[in-house]
Coordinates of C-alpha atoms and ligand atoms in Angstrom, one line a residue:
M444 CA 92.4 114.1 129.5
C445 CA 91.6 110.7 128.0
I446 CA 93.9 108.7 125.7
S447 CA 91.4 106.5 123.9
P448 CA 92.7 103.9 121.6
K449 CA 90.3 104.6 118.7
N450 CA 91.3 101.8 116.6
P451 CA 92.4 98.9 118.8
F452 CA 94.4 97.0 116.5
L453 CA 95.2 99.1 113.3
V454 CA 94.4 96.2 110.8
R455 CA 92.3 95.9 107.9
S456 CA 90.4 93.0 106.5
A457 CA 91.1 92.5 102.8
R458 CA 87.9 90.5 102.3
P459 CA 85.7 88.5 104.8
G460 CA 87.4 85.4 105.9
S461 CA 90.7 86.5 104.6
L462 CA 94.1 87.6 106.3
I463 CA 94.2 90.7 108.4
L464 CA 97.2 92.5 107.9
P465 CA 98.8 95.5 109.8
K466 CA 97.8 98.6 107.7
P467 CA 100.7 99.4 105.4
R468 CA 101.5 103.2 105.8
S469 CA 102.0 104.8 102.6
P470 CA 103.1 108.3 103.0
A471 CA 103.1 110.5 100.0
N472 CA 107.0 110.2 99.6
S473 CA 107.2 106.4 99.4
V474 CA 105.1 105.9 96.0
R475 CA 108.2 104.1 94.6
F476 CA 107.7 101.3 97.2
H477 CA 104.0 100.7 96.5
R478 CA 104.8 97.9 94.1
V479 CA 107.1 96.0 96.4
A480 CA 104.3 96.5 99.3
A481 CA 101.6 95.4 96.9
V482 CA 103.5 92.2 96.0
A483 CA 104.4 91.4 99.6
A484 CA 100.5 92.1 100.5
A485 CA 99.2 90.3 97.6
R486 CA 101.3 87.2 98.5
A487 CA 100.0 87.3 102.2
T488 CA 96.4 88.1 101.3
A489 CA 96.0 84.8 99.2
I490 CA 95.7 83.1 102.4
D491 CA 92.1 82.1 103.0
L492 CA 91.2 81.8 106.6
S493 CA 88.2 79.6 106.0
D494 CA 90.8 77.0 104.9
P495 CA 91.5 74.7 107.9
E496 CA 95.2 74.4 106.6
W497 CA 95.5 78.2 106.5
K498 CA 98.0 78.4 109.4
L499 CA 100.3 75.9 107.8
K500 CA 100.0 77.7 104.4
Y501 CA 100.7 81.0 106.1
Q502 CA 103.8 79.6 107.6
R503 CA 104.9 78.0 104.4
D504 CA 104.2 81.6 102.5
F505 CA 106.2 83.4 105.2
E506 CA 109.2 81.0 105.0
E507 CA 109.3 81.6 101.2
R508 CA 109.0 85.3 101.6
F509 CA 111.8 85.5 104.1
N510 CA 113.9 83.0 102.3
I511 CA 117.2 84.8 101.5
P512 CA 118.5 84.6 97.9
H513 CA 121.7 82.5 97.5
I514 CA 124.3 82.4 94.6
T515 CA 123.4 78.7 94.2
D516 CA 119.7 79.9 92.9
A517 CA 121.5 81.1 89.8
F518 CA 124.6 78.9 90.0
P519 CA 123.8 75.5 91.2
D520 CA 127.3 74.3 90.7
A521 CA 129.1 77.0 92.6
E522 CA 131.8 75.6 94.6
A523 CA 131.7 76.0 98.4
I524 CA 135.1 76.1 100.2
P525 CA 136.0 76.0 103.9
S526 CA 135.8 79.5 105.4
T527 CA 139.0 81.6 105.5
F528 CA 137.5 83.6 108.4
C529 CA 139.8 82.5 111.3
L530 CA 140.6 84.6 114.2
K531 CA 144.2 84.7 115.6
M532 CA 143.1 83.7 119.1
R533 CA 140.9 80.8 118.5
S534 CA 138.8 79.1 115.7
P535 CA 135.4 81.0 115.4
T536 CA 132.2 79.1 116.1
Y537 CA 130.1 78.9 113.1
I538 CA 126.4 79.6 112.4
N539 CA 124.5 76.8 110.8
N540 CA 122.5 77.7 107.7
K541 CA 119.3 76.3 109.5
D542 CA 119.6 78.6 112.5
R543 CA 116.7 81.0 112.9
V544 CA 115.8 84.1 115.0
L545 CA 112.2 84.3 116.1
L546 CA 110.7 87.5 114.5
K547 CA 107.6 88.2 116.8
V548 CA 108.2 87.5 120.5
I549 CA 104.8 88.4 122.0
N550 CA 101.8 86.2 121.8
Y551 CA 98.9 88.6 121.9
S552 CA 95.8 87.1 123.3
S553 CA 93.5 89.5 121.7
P554 CA 93.5 92.1 119.1
A555 CA 92.7 94.7 121.6
S556 CA 95.9 94.1 123.2
A557 CA 98.1 97.1 123.1
G558 CA 100.0 97.1 120.0
A559 CA 98.7 93.9 118.8
V560 CA 99.4 92.8 115.2
C561 CA 97.1 90.0 114.3
I562 CA 97.0 87.6 111.6
D563 CA 93.4 86.7 112.0
P564 CA 90.6 87.9 114.2
D565 CA 91.6 85.4 117.0
C566 CA 95.0 86.6 117.1
T567 CA 96.5 83.2 116.6
W568 CA 100.0 82.9 117.5
I569 CA 102.1 81.7 114.4
E570 CA 105.8 81.2 114.7
Q571 CA 107.7 83.3 112.3
W572 CA 111.5 82.6 111.8
V573 CA 114.1 84.5 109.9
Q574 CA 117.8 83.5 109.0
R575 CA 120.3 84.1 111.8
A576 CA 123.4 86.2 110.7
G577 CA 126.9 85.3 111.1
P578 CA 129.9 83.3 109.7
R579 CA 129.3 80.2 107.8
E580 CA 131.7 77.0 107.9
N581 CA 131.5 77.2 103.9
I582 CA 132.0 80.2 101.8
Y583 CA 131.3 80.9 98.1
F584 CA 134.0 83.3 97.1
R585 CA 137.8 82.7 97.2
P586 CA 139.1 85.8 98.8
E587 CA 141.8 86.3 96.2
D588 CA 139.0 86.5 93.5
V589 CA 137.0 89.2 95.4
K590 CA 137.0 92.8 94.5
A591 CA 134.7 94.4 97.2
A592 CA 133.1 97.7 97.0
I593 CA 131.5 99.8 99.7
V594 CA 128.9 102.7 99.0
T595 CA 126.9 104.9 101.4
C596 CA 123.8 106.7 100.0
G597 CA 121.0 108.9 101.1
G598 CA 121.4 111.3 104.0
L599 CA 124.1 111.2 106.8
C600 CA 123.7 109.1 109.8
P601 CA 125.9 108.5 112.8
G602 CA 127.8 105.2 112.5
L603 CA 128.4 105.2 108.8
N604 CA 132.1 105.3 109.4
D605 CA 132.0 102.6 111.9
V606 CA 130.2 100.2 109.3
I607 CA 132.6 100.9 106.8
R608 CA 135.5 100.4 108.9
L609 CA 134.3 96.9 110.0
I610 CA 133.4 95.7 106.5
V611 CA 137.1 96.6 105.6
I612 CA 138.4 94.8 108.7
T613 CA 136.3 91.8 108.4
L614 CA 137.1 91.6 104.6
E615 CA 140.6 91.6 105.4
I616 CA 140.4 88.9 107.9
Y617 CA 138.7 86.7 105.2
G618 CA 141.9 87.5 103.1
V619 CA 140.4 90.2 100.8
K620 CA 143.1 92.6 99.5
N621 CA 141.0 94.3 96.7
I622 CA 138.8 96.7 98.6
V623 CA 137.5 100.1 97.2
G624 CA 135.0 102.8 98.2
I625 CA 132.6 104.2 95.7
P626 CA 132.7 108.2 96.2
F627 CA 129.4 110.0 97.0
G628 CA 126.6 107.2 96.8
Y629 CA 125.4 105.7 93.7
R630 CA 126.6 108.8 91.7
G631 CA 130.1 107.4 92.2
F632 CA 129.4 104.7 90.0
S633 CA 128.7 106.8 86.8
D634 CA 130.8 110.1 87.5
K635 CA 133.9 109.5 85.7
N636 CA 135.6 112.2 87.7
L637 CA 135.0 110.4 91.0
P638 CA 138.0 107.8 91.3
E639 CA 137.5 104.9 93.6
I640 CA 138.6 105.5 97.3
L641 CA 141.3 103.4 98.8
K642 CA 142.0 104.8 102.3
V643 CA 143.0 103.6 105.7
V644 CA 140.0 103.1 107.9
Q645 CA 141.6 102.5 111.2
N646 CA 140.3 105.5 113.2
I647 CA 137.7 106.7 110.8
H648 CA 134.9 105.9 113.4
L649 CA 136.1 108.6 115.5
S650 CA 134.3 111.1 113.4
G651 CA 130.9 111.6 112.0
G652 CA 129.8 111.7 108.4
S653 CA 130.9 109.2 105.8
L654 CA 134.5 108.7 104.8
L655 CA 133.0 107.9 101.2
G656 CA 130.6 110.8 101.0
V657 CA 126.9 110.4 100.2
S658 CA 124.3 111.7 97.6
R659 CA 120.7 111.4 96.6
G660 CA 119.7 110.7 93.1
G661 CA 122.1 109.3 90.6
P662 CA 122.7 106.7 87.7
T663 CA 120.2 104.0 86.6
V664 CA 120.5 100.5 87.9
T665 CA 121.6 99.4 84.5
E666 CA 124.5 102.1 84.5
I667 CA 125.3 100.9 88.1
V668 CA 125.6 97.2 87.1
D669 CA 127.5 98.1 83.8
S670 CA 130.0 100.1 86.0
M671 CA 130.3 96.9 88.4
E672 CA 131.0 94.8 85.4
E673 CA 133.7 97.0 84.1
R674 CA 135.4 97.3 87.5
G675 CA 135.1 93.8 88.2
I676 CA 133.2 94.2 91.5
N677 CA 131.7 91.1 92.8
M678 CA 130.7 91.9 96.3
L679 CA 128.9 95.2 97.0
F680 CA 128.0 96.6 100.4
V681 CA 125.5 99.1 100.3
L682 CA 124.7 101.3 103.3
G683 CA 121.6 103.4 103.1
G684 CA 117.8 103.6 103.8
N685 CA 114.8 102.4 102.0
G686 CA 115.7 104.2 98.6
T687 CA 119.0 102.7 98.8
H688 CA 117.8 99.3 99.6
A689 CA 115.5 99.5 96.7
G690 CA 118.5 100.3 94.7
A691 CA 120.5 97.5 96.1
N692 CA 117.6 94.9 95.3
A693 CA 117.3 96.1 91.8
I694 CA 121.1 95.9 91.4
H695 CA 121.0 92.2 92.8
N696 CA 118.2 91.5 90.2
E697 CA 120.1 92.8 87.4
C698 CA 123.2 90.9 88.4
V699 CA 121.2 87.8 88.5
K700 CA 119.7 88.5 85.1
R701 CA 123.2 89.0 83.7
R702 CA 124.5 85.8 85.4
M703 CA 127.1 87.8 87.2
K704 CA 128.2 86.0 90.3
V705 CA 127.9 88.8 92.7
A706 CA 126.9 89.2 96.4
V707 CA 125.0 92.5 97.1
V708 CA 124.4 93.0 100.8
G709 CA 122.8 96.0 102.4
V710 CA 123.3 97.6 105.8
P711 CA 120.3 99.6 106.8
K712 CA 121.1 103.2 107.6
T713 CA 118.2 105.3 108.5
I714 CA 118.4 107.8 111.4
D715 CA 114.5 107.9 111.3
N716 CA 114.2 104.2 112.3
D717 CA 111.7 103.4 109.6
I718 CA 113.1 100.0 108.1
L719 CA 110.7 97.2 109.0
H720 CA 111.4 94.2 111.2
M721 CA 114.3 95.4 113.1
D722 CA 114.5 96.5 116.7
K723 CA 116.4 99.7 115.6
T724 CA 118.8 100.9 112.7
F725 CA 122.2 102.3 113.6
G726 CA 122.4 105.9 114.2
F727 CA 119.0 106.1 115.7
D728 CA 120.1 105.7 119.3
T729 CA 122.7 108.3 118.8
A730 CA 120.2 110.6 117.2
V731 CA 117.8 110.3 120.3
E732 CA 120.7 111.0 122.7
E733 CA 122.0 114.0 120.6
A734 CA 118.5 115.3 120.3
Q735 CA 118.4 115.7 124.2
R736 CA 120.7 118.7 123.9
A737 CA 118.3 120.6 121.6
I738 CA 115.3 119.7 123.7
N739 CA 117.2 120.7 126.8
S740 CA 118.3 124.1 125.2
A741 CA 114.7 124.8 124.2
Y742 CA 113.7 124.0 127.9
I743 CA 116.1 126.2 129.4
E744 CA 115.2 128.9 126.8
A745 CA 111.5 128.5 127.6
H746 CA 112.0 128.2 131.4
S747 CA 114.2 131.4 131.5
A748 CA 111.8 133.7 129.5
Y749 CA 108.5 135.1 130.6
H750 CA 105.8 133.0 129.0
G751 CA 108.7 131.0 127.2
I752 CA 107.7 128.4 124.5
G753 CA 110.5 126.2 123.0
V754 CA 109.8 124.4 119.7
V755 CA 112.3 121.7 118.5
K756 CA 111.9 119.9 115.3
L757 CA 113.5 116.5 114.9
M758 CA 113.9 114.1 111.8
G759 CA 111.3 111.8 110.9
R760 CA 109.8 112.0 107.4
S761 CA 107.0 109.6 108.0
S762 CA 107.8 108.1 111.3
G763 CA 107.9 109.8 114.5
F764 CA 110.3 107.5 116.4
I765 CA 113.1 110.2 117.1
A766 CA 110.7 112.7 118.3
M767 CA 108.8 110.1 120.5
Q768 CA 111.8 108.5 122.1
A769 CA 113.7 111.8 122.6
S770 CA 110.5 113.5 124.2
L771 CA 110.3 110.2 126.4
A772 CA 114.0 110.4 127.4
S773 CA 114.1 114.0 128.1
G774 CA 111.2 114.3 130.5
Q775 CA 111.1 118.0 129.5
V776 CA 108.5 117.8 126.5
D777 CA 104.9 118.9 127.2
I778 CA 103.9 118.4 123.5
C779 CA 105.0 115.6 121.2
L780 CA 103.6 115.7 117.7
I781 CA 104.4 112.9 115.1
P782 CA 103.3 112.2 111.5
E783 CA 101.3 109.1 112.6
V784 CA 98.9 110.8 115.0
P785 CA 96.7 113.5 113.7
F786 CA 96.0 116.7 115.5
N787 CA 94.6 120.1 115.4
F788 CA 96.3 123.3 116.0
H789 CA 93.2 125.6 116.4
G790 CA 90.0 125.1 118.2
P791 CA 89.0 124.1 121.8
D792 CA 91.1 120.8 121.7
G793 CA 93.9 122.3 119.7
V794 CA 97.6 122.6 120.3
L795 CA 97.5 126.2 120.6
K796 CA 94.7 126.1 123.4
H797 CA 96.7 123.7 125.3
L798 CA 99.9 125.9 125.0
N799 CA 97.8 128.6 126.5
Y800 CA 96.9 126.4 129.5
L801 CA 100.5 125.4 130.0
I802 CA 101.5 128.9 129.9
E803 CA 99.0 129.9 132.6
T804 CA 99.5 126.8 134.8
K805 CA 103.5 126.2 134.4
G806 CA 104.6 129.6 132.7
S807 CA 106.5 127.8 129.9
A808 CA 106.2 124.9 127.5
V809 CA 108.3 122.7 125.2
V810 CA 107.0 121.2 121.8
C811 CA 108.8 118.5 120.2
V812 CA 107.6 117.9 116.6
A813 CA 108.8 115.4 113.9
E814 CA 109.4 116.9 110.6
G815 CA 106.7 114.9 108.8
A816 CA 104.0 115.8 111.2
G817 CA 101.2 118.3 110.4
Q818 CA 102.1 118.4 106.7
S819 CA 98.4 118.9 105.8
F820 CA 98.7 122.3 107.4
L821 CA 101.4 123.3 105.0
E822 CA 101.6 124.3 101.3
N823 CA 102.1 121.3 99.2
T824 CA 104.7 122.3 96.5
N825 CA 104.9 118.9 95.0
A826 CA 108.7 119.3 94.9
K827 CA 110.7 116.1 95.1
D828 CA 114.5 115.8 95.8
A829 CA 116.8 114.2 93.5
S830 CA 115.9 110.6 94.9
G831 CA 112.1 111.3 94.4
N832 CA 111.5 112.0 98.2
K833 CA 108.8 114.6 98.6
V834 CA 110.3 117.9 99.9
L835 CA 108.3 118.6 103.2
G836 CA 107.2 122.0 104.5
D837 CA 108.7 123.2 107.6
I838 CA 106.5 122.2 110.4
G839 CA 108.6 123.9 113.1
V840 CA 108.5 127.4 111.4
H841 CA 104.8 126.9 111.0
I842 CA 104.3 126.2 114.8
Q843 CA 106.4 129.0 115.7
Q844 CA 104.4 131.4 113.6
E845 CA 101.0 130.0 114.4
T846 CA 102.0 130.1 118.1
K847 CA 103.2 133.8 117.9
K848 CA 100.0 134.9 115.9
Y849 CA 97.7 133.0 118.4
F850 CA 99.1 134.6 121.6
K851 CA 99.1 138.0 120.0
E852 CA 95.5 137.5 119.1
I853 CA 94.5 136.4 122.6
G854 CA 96.5 139.2 124.0
V855 CA 98.9 137.1 126.1
A856 CA 102.6 137.6 126.1
A857 CA 104.6 134.6 124.7
D858 CA 108.2 134.3 123.7
V859 CA 108.6 131.7 121.1
K860 CA 112.1 130.1 120.2
Y861 CA 112.4 127.5 117.6
I862 CA 115.4 124.9 117.2
D863 CA 116.1 122.7 114.1
P864 CA 119.1 120.5 115.2
T865 CA 118.7 118.2 112.1
Y866 CA 122.1 118.7 110.6
M867 CA 124.0 118.9 113.9
I868 CA 122.4 115.7 114.9
R869 CA 123.1 113.7 111.7
A870 CA 126.7 114.7 111.8
V871 CA 128.0 113.5 115.1
R872 CA 129.8 110.3 115.7
A873 CA 128.0 107.2 116.7
N874 CA 127.6 106.7 120.6
A875 CA 128.7 103.6 122.4
S876 CA 125.7 101.4 121.8
D877 CA 125.6 102.5 118.0
G878 CA 129.3 101.8 117.6
I879 CA 128.6 98.1 118.9
L880 CA 125.6 97.8 116.6
C881 CA 127.6 99.0 113.6
T882 CA 130.5 96.6 114.4
V883 CA 128.2 93.9 114.4
L884 CA 126.3 94.8 111.4
G885 CA 129.3 95.4 109.4
Q886 CA 130.9 92.1 110.4
N887 CA 127.7 90.3 109.4
A888 CA 127.4 92.0 106.1
V889 CA 130.7 90.5 105.1
H890 CA 129.8 87.0 106.6
G891 CA 126.5 87.2 104.5
A892 CA 128.4 87.9 101.3
F893 CA 130.9 85.2 101.9
A894 CA 128.2 82.8 102.8
G895 CA 126.8 83.3 99.2
Y896 CA 123.7 85.4 100.1
S897 CA 122.8 88.3 97.8
G898 CA 119.8 90.8 97.7
I899 CA 119.8 90.7 101.6
T900 CA 120.3 93.1 104.5
V901 CA 121.3 92.7 108.1
G902 CA 119.5 93.7 111.3
I903 CA 119.0 93.3 114.9
I904 CA 115.8 91.5 115.7
N905 CA 115.0 90.7 119.5
N906 CA 118.6 91.3 120.3
H907 CA 119.9 88.8 117.7
Y908 CA 121.2 89.4 114.3
A909 CA 119.4 88.2 111.3
Y910 CA 119.5 88.3 107.3
L911 CA 116.5 89.4 105.6
P912 CA 115.5 89.6 102.0
I913 CA 115.5 93.3 100.9
P914 CA 111.8 93.5 99.6
E915 CA 110.5 92.5 102.9
V916 CA 112.1 95.4 105.0
I917 CA 111.3 98.1 102.6
A918 CA 107.8 96.9 101.7
Y919 CA 106.5 100.1 103.5
D920 CA 107.9 102.6 105.9
K921 CA 107.9 101.3 109.7
S922 CA 106.0 103.8 111.8
V923 CA 105.1 104.4 115.3
D924 CA 101.8 102.6 116.2
P925 CA 99.5 105.0 118.0
N926 CA 98.3 102.0 120.0
S927 CA 101.6 100.9 121.2
R928 CA 102.5 101.0 124.7
M929 CA 105.7 103.2 123.8
W930 CA 103.4 106.0 122.3
H931 CA 101.1 105.7 125.4
R932 CA 104.1 106.0 127.6
C933 CA 105.2 109.1 125.8
L934 CA 101.7 110.7 126.2
T935 CA 102.0 109.7 129.9
S936 CA 105.3 111.5 130.1
T937 CA 104.2 114.6 128.3
G938 CA 100.7 114.8 129.9
Q939 CA 99.2 116.1 126.4
P940 CA 95.6 115.4 125.4
D941 CA 94.3 114.2 122.2
F942 CA 94.3 117.5 120.2
L943 CA 91.3 116.2 118.4
Ligands
ADP2026 N1 113.3 102.7 94.0 C1 114.5 102.9 93.6 N2 115.2 102.2 92.9 C2 116.6 102.4 92.7 N3 117.4 103.3 93.3 C3 116.7 104.2 94.2 C4 115.3 103.9 94.5 N4 114.8 104.9 95.4 C5 115.9 105.6 95.6 N5 117.2 105.1 94.9 C6 118.4 105.8 94.9 O1 118.9 105.5 96.3 C7 119.8 106.4 96.8 C8 119.4 106.8 98.2 O2 117.9 107.1 98.2 P1 117.3 108.2 99.2 O3 115.9 108.0 99.3 O4 118.0 109.6 98.9 O5 117.9 107.8 100.9 P2 117.7 106.4 101.7 O6 118.3 105.3 101.0 O7 118.4 107.1 102.9 O8 116.2 106.3 101.6 C9 119.7 107.3 95.7 O9 120.8 107.5 95.1 C10 118.5 107.1 94.9 O10 118.6 107.5 93.5
FBP2027 O1 118.5 117.5 103.6 P1 118.5 116.3 103.2 O2 119.7 115.6 103.0 O3 117.5 115.9 102.2 O4 118.0 115.1 104.3 C1 116.8 115.2 105.2 C2 116.4 114.0 105.5 O5 117.3 113.2 106.0 C3 116.7 112.4 107.0 O6 117.3 112.9 108.2 C4 116.9 110.9 106.8 O7 116.8 110.6 105.5 P2 117.4 109.3 104.8 O8 117.2 108.2 105.9 O9 116.7 109.2 103.5 O10 118.9 109.5 104.5 C5 115.3 112.9 107.1 O11 114.8 112.7 108.4 C6 115.2 114.1 106.5 O12 114.1 114.3 106.1
MG2028 MG1 114.5 107.3 102.5

């Protein structure tokens, strides 16, 4: 077996002497983000490496890209007042607006270093700083004038209730009395039969799901902002993934266009962990932990059967983070398949041949596959869900069927069991580590809004909390780097070959 890094540094050169960027992964379902990605890439590729000043220019460009929009951009005379965020025990320490968090902490000495993402062929180190999150000494909203709304969109994810709870609690500490929940995602802005939700949030984190409900699809941005104007909402907290954030950014832009003094702040919710620049998004840790149960069940089934093969499909439309981490954590997986790494089923190096080898040598096998893997083997229906996401074929069922067929053909007994735990995983409550993450994200979302920022999202970066402009985190979907140490660790743990 040989794990050979075929492409040592997953970069593309836009033109000779110009910037080398990490290759934007553009799965079929993210067509709507191409414009944002193109804008981000176009700005970066404008840097000419033959210019002796290119580093400085790159840094300036980076600072501009990661500068977070502020109420004073549209309202230069907006009044700042001393913060009303005061804890009972002691005065809080504040974050200075000039505080920064370092985005990249590894100084790669060569593009051939595992996982290296380089700006130029020499892999030059350039400091990239982003805004530190937290409470500011001055705020741009009077609590008594605030009507805050919270909305949760997209699919379920452990921790939604934890974030809702902390947003409400923190708003109350600032002195806000008028706090509402928008029911069933963006849909709640347009559906007249869905009244705003006013509920006690104290213990909502004890159960999974979303107190407010979620949905895909829904009204246009114009309709949402019309509704916000009608309701007098001037702080909007949006919990959701890349689609939701694209919506949140469009809402922010529309508010600026209409000269509405509104703070729109996102909290990234994606169980798939596919939002850029962050260590992880909330719910991911819990998902990996909960996935252990499914993998363990598949292992027990496979191990207890004569020639048993357990197949587990985990979430991950375009990114195999859950499958990779769950496989690594379990130590029970023999084959891990993710969308980022191509593979063959059939042929001398294919998955089926290796399964036969495992049955011959170990007597059983466990396969863990991410839902977006191997889509080229399945029929493309071109179907889309209400949000415009591509409806994927079921790779788990396909593996089950192909495996049964293959072993029948070669005349070897095989007992194949398939588990899809997706909706069981998504519905659980957040574990302790996600509970803490949600708490800090929820608090920081409110601090960001009171500080006057809008069109931003909050995330954990190198264990510190930061505010980022929305377009930068959704420019394309974050994915597993097949040349990363983590993927190689996963391969070391499963012992699987290349399958190509
Ligand atoms: N480009 C976009 N602009 C505005 N709203 C969007 C966009 N993409 C998705 N949305 C809306 O965001 C919400 C959630 O999107 P979806 O893709 O289902 O989940 P997620 O936010 O988890 O990616 C839906 O209501 C959808 O209509
Ligand atoms: O059945 P649904 O609700 O469309 O959700 C399925 C999708 O939800 C996810 O778990 C997460 O998706 P979102 O981040 O868009 O909510 C995906 O992995 C999966 O494809
Ligand atoms: Mg999405």
